[in-house]
Short mmCIF file of C-alpha atoms in Angstrom, two decimals:
data_model
loop_
_atom_site.label_atom_id
_atom_site.label_comp_id
_atom_site.label_asym_id
_atom_site.label_seq_id
_atom_site.Cartn_x
_atom_site.Cartn_y
_atom_site.Cartn_z
CA MET A 7 -2.35 33.82 -13.40
CA LEU A 8 -5.59 32.90 -15.18
CA ILE A 9 -6.44 36.60 -15.58
CA VAL A 10 -3.12 37.21 -17.31
CA MET A 11 -3.65 34.24 -19.60
CA LEU A 12 -7.18 35.34 -20.42
CA ALA A 13 -5.88 38.72 -21.46
CA LEU A 14 -3.46 37.20 -23.95
CA GLY A 15 -6.19 35.81 -26.13
CA ALA A 16 -7.59 39.23 -26.94
CA CYS A 17 -4.37 40.54 -28.48
CA GLN A 18 -4.04 38.56 -31.71
CA GLN A 19 -5.75 38.58 -35.08
CA SER A 20 -7.86 35.45 -35.43
CA ASN A 21 -6.61 32.51 -37.48
CA PRO A 22 -9.16 30.28 -39.27
CA ASN A 23 -6.85 27.28 -38.74
CA PHE A 24 -6.22 27.82 -35.04
CA GLN A 25 -7.91 24.55 -34.01
CA GLU A 26 -5.55 22.51 -36.17
CA ASP A 27 -2.52 24.53 -35.13
CA VAL A 28 -3.16 24.17 -31.40
CA SER A 29 -3.76 20.44 -31.89
CA ASN A 30 -0.06 19.90 -32.57
CA PRO A 31 0.83 17.21 -30.00
CA GLU A 32 4.26 18.77 -29.48
CA PHE A 33 2.64 21.39 -27.26
CA PHE A 34 1.53 18.62 -24.93
CA HIS A 35 4.81 16.70 -25.14
CA ARG A 36 6.62 19.87 -24.08
CA SER A 37 4.23 20.31 -21.18
CA MET A 38 4.71 16.73 -20.01
CA LYS A 39 8.49 17.15 -20.19
CA GLN A 40 8.19 20.29 -18.08
CA LEU A 41 6.23 18.35 -15.46
CA SER A 42 8.87 15.62 -15.44
CA ASP A 43 11.60 18.22 -14.98
CA VAL A 44 9.76 19.72 -12.01
CA ILE A 45 9.22 16.28 -10.47
CA VAL A 46 12.99 15.70 -10.72
CA HIS A 47 13.75 19.13 -9.27
CA ASP A 48 11.34 18.66 -6.36
CA ILE A 49 12.68 15.13 -5.62
CA PHE A 50 9.33 13.34 -5.43
CA SER A 51 9.52 9.65 -4.57
CA PRO A 52 8.52 7.17 -7.29
CA PRO A 53 5.03 6.44 -5.85
CA VAL A 54 4.23 10.13 -5.35
CA ALA A 55 5.51 10.96 -8.84
CA SER A 56 3.10 8.39 -10.30
CA ARG A 57 0.25 10.18 -8.57
CA ILE A 58 1.27 13.50 -10.13
CA TYR A 59 1.47 11.99 -13.62
CA GLY A 60 -1.83 10.19 -13.19
CA TYR A 61 -4.08 13.04 -12.15
CA SER A 62 -2.43 15.56 -14.49
CA SER A 63 -2.82 13.28 -17.52
CA ILE A 64 -6.44 12.47 -16.72
CA ALA A 65 -7.24 16.18 -16.38
CA ALA A 66 -5.77 16.84 -19.83
CA TYR A 67 -7.67 13.93 -21.35
CA GLU A 68 -11.03 14.93 -19.89
CA ALA A 69 -10.72 18.62 -20.79
CA ALA A 70 -9.75 17.87 -24.40
CA LEU A 71 -12.32 15.09 -24.79
CA PRO A 72 -15.34 17.05 -26.12
CA ALA A 73 -13.52 17.70 -29.42
CA PHE A 74 -12.89 14.01 -30.10
CA SER A 75 -16.04 11.96 -30.55
CA ASP A 76 -14.16 8.67 -30.91
CA TYR A 77 -13.21 8.84 -27.24
CA GLN A 78 -15.21 8.62 -24.03
CA SER A 79 -14.93 9.89 -20.48
CA LEU A 80 -13.21 8.00 -17.69
CA ALA A 81 -15.96 9.06 -15.27
CA GLY A 82 -17.56 5.92 -13.90
CA GLN A 83 -14.58 3.85 -15.07
CA LEU A 84 -12.07 5.06 -12.49
CA ASN A 85 -12.75 4.57 -8.80
CA GLY A 86 -14.53 7.60 -7.36
CA LEU A 87 -14.42 9.73 -10.53
CA GLU A 88 -17.83 11.27 -11.07
CA ALA A 89 -19.20 12.98 -14.19
CA VAL A 90 -16.87 15.68 -15.45
CA PRO A 91 -18.25 19.21 -16.06
CA GLN A 92 -19.38 19.69 -19.64
CA PRO A 93 -18.79 22.68 -21.93
CA GLU A 94 -21.59 25.07 -22.77
CA GLU A 95 -23.57 23.95 -25.81
CA GLY A 96 -23.48 26.15 -28.88
CA LYS A 97 -20.22 27.85 -27.91
CA THR A 98 -16.87 27.49 -29.65
CA TYR A 99 -13.95 26.13 -27.63
CA CYS A 100 -10.38 25.14 -28.36
CA PHE A 101 -10.39 21.89 -26.42
CA PRO A 102 -6.70 21.04 -26.92
CA LEU A 103 -5.97 24.38 -25.22
CA ALA A 104 -8.39 23.45 -22.44
CA GLY A 105 -6.60 20.11 -22.06
CA ILE A 106 -3.18 21.72 -21.80
CA HIS A 107 -4.48 24.24 -19.29
CA ALA A 108 -6.09 21.54 -17.13
CA PHE A 109 -2.85 19.55 -17.24
CA LEU A 110 -0.73 22.49 -16.12
CA LYS A 111 -3.23 23.50 -13.44
CA VAL A 112 -3.23 20.04 -11.85
CA GLY A 113 0.50 19.57 -12.30
CA LYS A 114 1.21 22.86 -10.57
CA ALA A 115 -1.16 22.03 -7.71
CA LEU A 116 0.52 18.68 -7.03
CA THR A 117 4.15 19.86 -7.16
CA PHE A 118 6.19 22.31 -5.10
CA SER A 119 7.89 24.49 -7.71
CA GLU A 120 4.95 26.63 -8.73
CA ASP A 121 7.28 29.31 -10.05
CA LYS A 122 8.80 26.90 -12.58
CA MET A 123 5.38 25.77 -13.78
CA GLU A 124 4.12 29.35 -14.03
CA ALA A 125 7.17 30.53 -15.97
CA TYR A 126 6.77 27.66 -18.42
CA GLN A 127 3.04 28.36 -18.76
CA GLU A 128 3.62 32.02 -19.58
CA GLU A 129 6.14 31.11 -22.27
CA LEU A 130 3.92 28.41 -23.78
CA TYR A 131 0.81 30.58 -23.76
CA ALA A 132 2.63 33.38 -25.53
CA THR A 133 3.38 30.87 -28.29
CA LEU A 134 -0.19 29.57 -28.37
CA ASP A 135 -1.57 33.10 -28.37
CA SER A 136 0.48 33.87 -31.49
CA LEU A 137 -1.52 31.20 -33.34
CA GLY A 138 -4.47 33.56 -33.53
CA ILE A 139 -7.06 31.94 -31.28
CA PRO A 140 -10.08 34.29 -31.10
CA GLY A 141 -10.22 36.10 -27.78
CA ASP A 142 -13.59 34.72 -26.70
CA VAL A 143 -12.54 31.17 -27.60
CA TRP A 144 -9.28 31.59 -25.68
CA ASP A 145 -11.08 32.83 -22.57
CA ARG A 146 -13.78 30.17 -22.74
CA SER A 147 -11.28 27.35 -23.29
CA LEU A 148 -9.08 28.32 -20.35
CA ALA A 149 -12.12 28.67 -18.13
CA TYR A 150 -13.27 25.18 -19.12
CA GLY A 151 -9.81 23.74 -18.52
CA GLU A 152 -9.81 25.41 -15.11
CA GLU A 153 -13.19 23.86 -14.29
CA VAL A 154 -12.11 20.36 -15.29
CA ALA A 155 -8.87 20.73 -13.34
CA GLY A 156 -10.83 21.70 -10.25
CA HIS A 157 -13.00 18.61 -10.65
CA ILE A 158 -9.97 16.32 -10.95
CA LEU A 159 -8.24 17.95 -7.98
CA ALA A 160 -11.36 17.50 -5.85
CA TRP A 161 -11.35 13.81 -6.81
CA ALA A 162 -7.63 13.54 -6.03
CA ASN A 163 -8.18 15.16 -2.65
CA LYS A 164 -10.20 12.11 -1.57
CA ASP A 165 -7.62 9.43 -2.40
CA MET A 166 -6.10 9.26 1.13
CA TYR A 167 -2.86 10.97 0.14
CA LYS A 168 -3.43 13.88 2.50
CA GLU A 169 -4.35 11.58 5.37
CA THR A 170 -1.32 9.32 4.92
CA ARG A 171 0.98 12.34 5.32
CA THR A 172 0.07 12.26 9.02
CA TYR A 173 0.55 8.50 9.57
CA PRO A 174 3.55 7.22 11.57
CA LYS A 175 6.90 6.46 9.98
CA TYR A 176 7.99 2.93 9.28
CA SER A 177 8.95 1.12 12.48
CA ILE A 178 12.15 -0.90 12.15
CA SER A 179 11.88 -4.56 13.13
CA GLU A 180 14.65 -6.44 14.93
CA ASP A 181 13.72 -9.61 13.04
CA PRO A 182 16.85 -10.44 10.97
CA ALA A 183 14.66 -11.26 7.96
CA ARG A 184 13.08 -7.81 7.87
CA TRP A 185 14.13 -4.68 6.05
CA GLN A 186 16.66 -2.36 7.64
CA PRO A 187 17.72 1.09 6.36
CA THR A 188 20.69 0.84 4.01
CA PRO A 189 23.86 2.84 3.28
CA PRO A 190 24.92 5.49 2.74
CA ASP A 191 22.14 7.60 4.31
CA TYR A 192 20.10 4.97 6.18
CA MET A 193 16.88 6.76 5.25
CA ASP A 194 13.48 5.90 6.70
CA GLY A 195 11.27 3.63 4.64
CA ILE A 196 9.50 5.62 1.93
CA GLU A 197 5.69 5.62 1.82
CA PRO A 198 4.93 2.72 4.21
CA HIS A 199 1.20 3.49 3.94
CA TRP A 200 0.94 3.78 0.14
CA GLN A 201 -1.32 0.73 -0.01
CA LYS A 202 -4.01 2.93 1.56
CA ILE A 203 -4.08 5.25 -1.47
CA ARG A 204 -7.26 4.74 -3.49
CA THR A 205 -6.56 2.71 -6.62
CA MET A 206 -7.81 3.99 -9.96
CA VAL A 207 -8.88 0.71 -11.55
CA LEU A 208 -7.89 -2.18 -9.29
CA ASP A 209 -10.54 -3.39 -6.86
CA SER A 210 -8.01 -3.06 -4.04
CA ALA A 211 -4.28 -2.84 -3.37
CA GLN A 212 -4.36 -6.57 -2.54
CA GLN A 213 -6.03 -7.69 -5.78
CA PHE A 214 -2.86 -9.12 -7.31
CA THR A 215 -0.86 -10.14 -4.26
CA PRO A 216 2.17 -12.17 -5.40
CA PRO A 217 3.32 -15.40 -3.75
CA PRO A 218 5.42 -14.78 -0.64
CA PRO A 219 9.18 -14.32 -1.02
CA THR A 220 11.64 -17.10 -0.32
CA ALA A 221 11.93 -17.73 3.42
CA PHE A 222 14.94 -16.06 5.01
CA SER A 223 17.68 -18.50 5.96
CA LEU A 224 21.39 -18.34 6.71
CA ASP A 225 21.88 -22.00 5.85
CA LYS A 226 24.45 -22.08 3.05
CA GLU A 227 22.42 -24.78 1.29
CA SER A 228 19.13 -22.85 1.48
CA LYS A 229 17.28 -21.36 -1.46
CA PHE A 230 17.49 -17.92 0.12
CA MET A 231 21.27 -18.02 0.33
CA ALA A 232 21.45 -19.25 -3.26
CA GLU A 233 19.38 -16.23 -4.31
CA THR A 234 21.62 -13.96 -2.26
CA MET A 235 24.75 -15.38 -3.87
CA GLU A 236 23.21 -14.83 -7.31
CA VAL A 237 23.07 -11.12 -6.49
CA TYR A 238 26.60 -11.19 -5.08
CA ASP A 239 27.96 -12.92 -8.19
CA ALA A 240 25.83 -11.10 -10.78
CA LEU A 241 28.83 -9.09 -11.94
CA ASN A 242 31.75 -11.01 -10.43
CA ALA A 243 30.99 -14.20 -12.34
CA SER A 244 30.59 -12.58 -15.77
CA ALA A 245 33.03 -12.31 -18.66
CA PRO A 246 34.37 -8.73 -19.04
CA GLU A 247 32.09 -7.89 -21.97
CA GLU A 248 29.06 -9.31 -20.22
CA ARG A 249 29.96 -7.51 -17.03
CA GLU A 250 30.18 -4.18 -18.88
CA GLU A 251 26.80 -4.78 -20.49
CA ARG A 252 25.18 -5.67 -17.18
CA VAL A 253 26.59 -2.55 -15.54
CA ALA A 254 25.30 -0.46 -18.46
CA ILE A 255 21.84 -2.01 -18.10
CA ALA A 256 21.79 -1.41 -14.35
CA LYS A 257 22.77 2.23 -14.71
CA PHE A 258 20.39 2.89 -17.61
CA TRP A 259 17.39 1.78 -15.55
CA ASP A 260 18.59 3.14 -12.19
CA CYS A 261 16.00 5.94 -12.16
CA ASN A 262 16.75 6.81 -8.53
CA PRO A 263 15.35 10.31 -7.92
CA TYR A 264 17.93 11.04 -5.21
CA VAL A 265 21.40 9.48 -5.10
CA SER A 266 23.75 10.76 -2.41
CA HIS A 267 27.53 10.76 -2.81
CA HIS A 268 29.92 10.82 0.15
CA THR A 269 33.60 11.77 -0.09
CA GLY A 270 35.15 12.17 3.32
CA HIS A 271 33.06 14.79 5.11
CA VAL A 272 31.60 16.11 1.86
CA MET A 273 28.19 14.95 0.68
CA PHE A 274 26.37 15.91 -2.50
CA ALA A 275 23.39 14.48 -4.34
CA THR A 276 22.34 13.93 -7.92
CA LYS A 277 18.74 14.00 -9.08
CA LYS A 278 17.32 11.77 -11.78
CA ILE A 279 14.02 10.84 -13.31
CA THR A 280 11.83 8.32 -11.46
CA PRO A 281 11.05 4.84 -12.86
CA GLY A 282 7.57 6.02 -13.80
CA GLY A 283 9.05 9.13 -15.36
CA HIS A 284 11.25 6.93 -17.55
CA TRP A 285 8.13 5.19 -18.88
CA ILE A 286 6.45 8.54 -19.44
CA GLY A 287 9.54 9.37 -21.52
CA ILE A 288 9.11 6.13 -23.48
CA THR A 289 5.49 7.10 -24.07
CA GLN A 290 6.66 10.36 -25.61
CA ILE A 291 9.13 8.52 -27.85
CA ALA A 292 6.43 6.08 -29.00
CA CYS A 293 3.92 8.84 -29.73
CA ARG A 294 6.43 10.73 -31.85
CA LYS A 295 7.56 7.65 -33.76
CA ALA A 296 3.95 6.61 -34.45
CA GLY A 297 2.94 10.13 -35.48
CA ALA A 298 0.17 10.08 -32.87
CA ASP A 299 -2.26 12.98 -33.11
CA PHE A 300 -3.20 15.12 -30.12
CA MET A 301 -5.85 12.83 -28.67
CA LYS A 302 -4.00 9.57 -29.26
CA THR A 303 -1.08 11.21 -27.48
CA LEU A 304 -3.32 11.93 -24.49
CA GLU A 305 -4.68 8.39 -24.70
CA ALA A 306 -1.18 6.93 -24.47
CA TYR A 307 -0.09 9.13 -21.58
CA THR A 308 -3.33 8.61 -19.69
CA LEU A 309 -3.45 4.83 -19.97
CA THR A 310 0.24 4.50 -19.13
CA SER A 311 -0.02 6.80 -16.12
CA ILE A 312 -3.02 4.86 -14.79
CA ALA A 313 -1.07 1.61 -15.09
CA LEU A 314 1.86 3.21 -13.26
CA PHE A 315 -0.41 4.60 -10.54
CA ASP A 316 -2.05 1.27 -9.73
CA GLY A 317 1.21 -0.62 -10.26
CA PHE A 318 2.94 1.32 -7.50
CA ILE A 319 0.04 0.76 -5.10
CA SER A 320 0.02 -2.98 -5.79
CA CYS A 321 3.79 -3.22 -5.39
CA TRP A 322 4.02 -1.10 -2.23
CA ASP A 323 1.25 -3.16 -0.64
CA GLU A 324 3.48 -6.22 -0.91
CA LYS A 325 6.70 -4.41 0.03
CA TYR A 326 5.50 -3.49 3.49
CA ARG A 327 3.66 -6.78 4.03
CA SER A 328 6.60 -9.10 3.32
CA ASN A 329 9.05 -6.44 4.57
CA LEU A 330 12.03 -8.40 3.26
CA ILE A 331 15.65 -7.52 3.96
CA ARG A 332 17.72 -6.14 1.06
CA PRO A 333 20.64 -8.09 -0.47
CA GLU A 334 23.10 -5.38 0.57
CA THR A 335 22.27 -5.89 4.24
CA VAL A 336 22.50 -9.69 4.06
CA ILE A 337 25.76 -9.66 2.13
CA ASN A 338 27.41 -7.08 4.38
CA ARG A 339 26.35 -8.89 7.55
CA TYR A 340 27.04 -12.48 6.62
CA ILE A 341 29.15 -12.73 3.46
CA ASP A 342 31.34 -9.73 2.63
CA GLU A 343 31.25 -6.57 4.75
CA SER A 344 33.09 -4.55 2.08
CA TRP A 345 30.68 -5.36 -0.77
CA THR A 346 28.67 -2.52 -2.28
CA PRO A 347 25.99 -2.82 -4.96
CA THR A 348 26.41 -1.22 -8.37
CA LEU A 349 23.39 0.94 -7.63
CA GLN A 350 22.46 2.70 -4.41
CA THR A 351 19.84 0.63 -2.62
CA PRO A 352 16.55 2.57 -2.46
CA PRO A 353 14.98 3.13 0.98
CA PHE A 354 12.14 0.61 1.18
CA PRO A 355 11.71 -3.17 1.51
CA GLU A 356 12.88 -5.54 -1.22
CA TYR A 357 9.89 -7.60 -2.36
CA THR A 358 8.56 -7.16 -5.02
CA SER A 359 10.71 -5.09 -7.35
CA GLY A 360 9.05 -1.77 -8.14
CA HIS A 361 10.80 -1.55 -11.51
CA SER A 362 9.54 -5.01 -12.42
CA VAL A 363 5.94 -4.31 -11.48
CA ILE A 364 5.48 -0.84 -12.92
CA SER A 365 7.60 -1.40 -16.04
CA ARG A 366 5.57 -4.42 -17.08
CA ALA A 367 2.27 -2.67 -16.27
CA ALA A 368 3.30 0.34 -18.36
CA ALA A 369 4.56 -1.89 -21.18
CA VAL A 370 1.24 -3.72 -21.33
CA ALA A 371 -0.59 -0.39 -21.50
CA LEU A 372 1.66 0.93 -24.27
CA THR A 373 1.38 -2.31 -26.22
CA SER A 374 -2.40 -1.95 -26.15
CA VAL A 375 -2.07 1.49 -27.75
CA PHE A 376 0.75 0.95 -30.26
CA GLY A 377 0.78 -2.82 -30.79
CA ASP A 378 3.23 -5.68 -30.32
CA ASN A 379 6.82 -5.47 -31.53
CA PHE A 380 6.85 -1.68 -31.61
CA SER A 381 10.60 -1.08 -31.81
CA PHE A 382 12.08 2.15 -30.49
CA LEU A 383 15.28 3.88 -29.46
CA ASP A 384 15.04 4.84 -25.80
CA THR A 385 16.80 8.19 -25.41
CA THR A 386 15.19 9.02 -22.07
CA GLU A 387 18.41 8.85 -20.06
CA GLU A 388 20.63 10.78 -22.48
CA GLU A 389 20.18 14.01 -20.55
CA TYR A 390 21.62 12.19 -17.54
CA GLY A 391 24.73 11.18 -19.46
CA LEU A 392 23.69 7.64 -20.41
CA PRO A 393 23.64 6.38 -24.03
CA ALA A 394 20.38 5.41 -25.72
CA ARG A 395 19.33 1.77 -25.89
CA GLU A 396 17.30 0.00 -28.60
CA PHE A 397 14.34 -2.27 -27.87
CA GLY A 398 12.22 -4.44 -30.12
CA SER A 399 9.09 -3.96 -28.04
CA PHE A 400 7.75 -2.39 -24.88
CA LEU A 401 7.69 -5.80 -23.21
CA ALA A 402 11.36 -6.35 -24.07
CA ALA A 403 12.21 -3.01 -22.50
CA SER A 404 10.25 -3.90 -19.38
CA SER A 405 12.06 -7.23 -19.08
CA GLU A 406 15.41 -5.46 -19.22
CA ALA A 407 14.24 -2.91 -16.66
CA ALA A 408 13.30 -5.77 -14.36
CA VAL A 409 16.55 -7.75 -14.57
CA SER A 410 18.54 -4.51 -14.23
CA ARG A 411 17.75 -4.64 -10.52
CA LEU A 412 19.59 -7.95 -10.16
CA TYR A 413 22.58 -6.53 -12.03
CA GLY A 414 22.42 -3.45 -9.85
CA GLY A 415 22.71 -5.56 -6.71
CA ILE A 416 19.48 -4.45 -5.10
CA HIS A 417 16.99 -7.29 -5.75
CA TYR A 418 16.84 -11.07 -5.50
CA ARG A 419 15.52 -13.01 -8.50
CA PRO A 420 12.01 -13.76 -7.07
CA ALA A 421 11.31 -10.05 -6.59
CA ILE A 422 12.02 -9.60 -10.29
CA ASP A 423 10.21 -12.61 -11.73
CA ASN A 424 7.18 -12.35 -9.44
CA GLY A 425 7.20 -8.58 -9.86
CA VAL A 426 6.94 -8.94 -13.64
CA ALA A 427 4.01 -11.35 -13.22
CA GLN A 428 2.36 -8.93 -10.78
CA GLY A 429 2.82 -6.02 -13.19
CA GLU A 430 1.44 -8.09 -16.06
CA LYS A 431 -1.74 -8.70 -14.08
CA VAL A 432 -2.07 -5.02 -13.18
CA GLY A 433 -1.50 -3.94 -16.78
CA ASP A 434 -3.92 -6.49 -18.20
CA PHE A 435 -6.60 -5.46 -15.72
CA VAL A 436 -6.15 -1.76 -16.52
CA VAL A 437 -6.29 -2.35 -20.28
CA LYS A 438 -9.37 -4.55 -19.95
CA HIS A 439 -11.31 -2.21 -17.67
CA VAL A 440 -10.33 1.24 -18.97
CA GLN A 441 -12.04 1.96 -22.27
CA LEU A 442 -10.90 5.24 -23.77
CA ARG A 443 -12.30 4.62 -27.26
CA GLN A 444 -16.01 4.61 -28.03
CA GLN A 445 -15.46 1.44 -30.10
CA MET A 446 -14.66 -0.42 -26.85
CA SER A 447 -11.03 -0.88 -27.85
CA ASN A 448 -7.75 0.65 -26.78
CA LYS A 449 -6.20 0.12 -30.22
#
């Protein structure tokens, strides 16, 4: 594939403005959208999807970096990331092209649908080639992007992902307080060993361990049963207009990559974007609204993806430690056997809420890039048939994402509130310790 791409650059008449033309951030936005589409197609779980976004974005950032003196490398800032290969001095490169190439190289390596990534790359490179990049610059830039991608993939290969593929599945406990697989498919617990994945910025997966969940109890006067009844009544107790709004909020933030539907003996599934993918979509919206240039666009994606990456590790560490039973199981066993949640319960323990943790972490990262009270129209879910929603800030959007899990019938209140606090700590730590700008500021 690289040989074919190298050959393209020799076919066009050179353009003196090629550097500016290739620096159009839309080329990168399109590439990120392609990666999201492949992640949806390949049905990656939310934690694994965050890993794909993280390494791909960092590869793009590092390969484009030499053209932007206001920015600095993440080597030495991220756990285990050593000095990135440098371009040859005195030679001309198109570093935005190198960044795009590194992004696509890593994205293709970490996903299954190589054919889809390759077809997109051929189409994109034909467009880029038409911009008149000199042949030697084209070749040199792709080669540099390839080198940086190899460096990032070698780093990724040491994060324990490969090893955890061989670890045992989640073992179901008979303790009535512990998580059990839920309808309709009763799937095994997803990624029970994700806490062993190397963090990017956090000192460890346990750095921001939340307080324990409310103790399980079947006493009708207990706090746990009160929290369970709040889930049960989240829609039943509302006025019609409020109920409709809560259902709309739940569905907008569902972000379940695989929802199965059963009708008699017929089963089919729908695929949707992951929770992290939704925040990558919000990042795209923010970049476009702010008129972010090529490197600020990479800055936003990179910082957000790092926050998502570490947010999932922090959350999953708690999920399989507390191993709390889901509301659906409690309600069906002890309150109402015919009750079903608005959303399909995802296949992993309840506490804390993944949406709450990663949404707040991502919102903190985006706020550090674009500022407080950055209003936006979130159109991310329109392609899945859901209307856009307006938000006055990233934090407001993250708060709605968090409470959507109560409305959806899949989380108790403490998982939401403590999850938001957990995500805030993750996001703050990432923003404080990851310095992308030379001026020691993320603004």
